[in-house]
Amino acid sequence: MYNIRNNFHKIENDGGKNDAPTSVHNHLENNGGMHHAPVEETVVPGQTADVGLLNNVNAMNSLNTSTAGSGSDAVYGCGRLRPRILRRCANINSFLVCHCALLLLYGLIYSYIASIQTTLEKQFQINAKKTSLLASANMIGYLPSLIISSYYGGKGHRPRYIAVGMLVVTVGCFFASLPFFVYGLTTVASSSGESLVELCVRGDSGENGTERTCGGADAAMNEGAYAFVFSGMVLVGAGGASVVTLGFPYIDDNVRPQSAPLYIGFAFSARVFGPVLGYLMGTLCTGFYVDLTDPGFDISSSSWIGAWWLGFDIVAICIIPAAIFMMGFPKRMKRRLHLIKETSASSATRCLDDTDDRVHNEEVPNTVVQRSPSLSEQHQHESVVQSVKGLLEAVLKLAKNEIFRTVIIGACADVFIVTGFFVSLPKYLEVQFYQTSPQANTYAGIVAILAMALATLAGGWVVKWFRLEPRGVMALISSCAAVWLLGNLILMGIGCANMPWEGTWDNNMLSVGTNCTESCGCTSTRFNPVCAEGTTFYSPCHAGCSRESPKLQNYTDCECVESGWALENACTSDCDNQVPFLILLFFIVFFVNLRNVGHMMITIRCVDKEHKDIALGVAQVCTGLLGVIPGPLLYATAIDNACSLFADNCGKQGHCLLYDNVQFRQLYHGISAAMGLIPLVAYIVVFVKCRHMKFDEKAANTLTSASGNTNTQNETVLSQYESSL
């Protein structure tokens, strides 16, 4: 019977034939102090190796070396700036609060840009197609940054990568608000020193003093302003990728597996509720006039332009302290470092004990002791070509996975519909039910987006409570797709009729000129609608009004009106279909979004375990390219086709002044229902194909890290420890 430690002495002292500089036994003893000499590769003829033992010893030695200075690395701070008062912040709870704040702020930007679409169209004389591209610009910056941040950020200091990314978001927000500070109100008609009201002046031969001087400057300013906002949104998307891709793996790495779902659930909730606040912020900001002064008319006036730029600056100012605070978190929390060190020590001890038991039954001869390369060393020698080849092989294997391929087709169609529908929703509510922009934003945020957020949280509970297997999950997802399709067909019939407008209609296009105003010299450059006897006129001039009563907000001596007077602003509708529409929309959106958690589970369970991360990456790229970017553009094109009257921007087509409500409603819900057929068919196919598929409960309870930095020996040791809890 031999003891393992005696065998080490035998290897070291056998006949003086071995001149090994360091024995494993001495290395273990030295490890108890501050000496961290590496294990020497010792070769003795006629001996075999206990490679498993030596690898565990090497892992422990490598760990002690890497964590020798971990005391400072796990303390809150950045560089030499480590305030004592903030040292207690180096914990996962503080990180969670900061991460949630950043996710919330980033999430609200996307819905905020949707809430100010009509305002941007008014000020910069652009159509719905261009404003819809602002929502897609976010994804244009997000997708390339997603790959870079997930690869480099996963291997580096993730909190600092997140902080830098969010500071880029701050720059993007300030950049998007620049047009107001650069151009001021020069693109607003009422600020150019010209009269806002155009009255009828008989015998004026078409020049009543209100004709705007046209030139290339206005168009250049509008294009320049649009470029600023577009570039800002690209920067927002590029910077925001880090907080989405790196924050969740950081949480997962620093909590126990049993607690990870709770922490990640809180963070995901912040991301979901962000769009709700975005619409509410749009309501707040557009409630102020663009230059934060009193323009002399209220929000119901067609001349009102809200302070669209204000929300960008508010978000940027709020992000700065949160991003700076995020920068101070350590690369790993103290608990993480302790777990790695303790696990390595216990792993090495278990290996010694196991080997000690083995030598009671067989003698360990004098052998060659060789150290196998660690997993991290193997990866260091892996060539870039091999990495790219492995990535392409994984993507090709995913493409051959019929279930995954079909799920992604359905997901792309879903994202296409969701982004197009909800980006256009505030505009739809504003036009269809004759609401002001702040009112439409409030309804969109509270009714639709809140329903989506609540359903996402409830969806996980449904899957867990009913213990749904893949076939049950796909039945739920297919039912949600069917509800969306049928719901839009029903909503197509709920809306308000068109209000009467004075003019000549030709193929759903309105010509505002009438015989009554031929001698008034009315132009089409001043849109200032007035209501007279239930009919809306393009301007007081087009109603033949020659006098104004500003205090009473009415016009008199109107020769084209039998009563002789008209009220400012377009005629209002007594349509009361808004309430049933919003109630039905809430329940449709809520039920449809119960599928979100189940959809994620199917996506990651229908592929091999080693391909889960790349499967999610492929899903994000596909839905971004085929859903997020083209979705808003198609809906905006349909919206422009429903326009009956465009503004005259010096001979060029400006923003839409009047929509055909019936056509708008049919196109909006018709596209949603038609596109809804694609995911419905795709999910039914998956339902049939997945009848033999089962969820792996053990895998389902273990959250995998997407950081791309789990291949080191220390990470492997910790994973073994956590899986034993």
Coordinates of N, CA, C and O in Angstrom, one line a residue, residues 335 394 454 545-546:
R335 N -18.1 37.1 -4.8 CA -18.6 35.8 -4.7 C -18.1 34.9 -5.8 O -17.8 33.7 -5.6
A394 N -21.6 25.7 -38.0 CA -22.8 25.8 -37.1 C -24.0 26.4 -37.8 O -25.1 25.9 -37.6
L454 N -47.2 43.1 -20.0 CA -47.8 42.2 -19.0 C -47.9 40.8 -19.5 O -47.7 39.8 -18.8
C545 N -63.2 84.0 -46.0 CA -63.2 84.9 -44.8 C -62.2 86.0 -44.9 O -61.0 85.8 -45.3
S546 N -62.6 87.2 -44.6 CA -61.8 88.4 -44.8 C -61.4 89.1 -43.5 O -60.6 90.0 -43.4

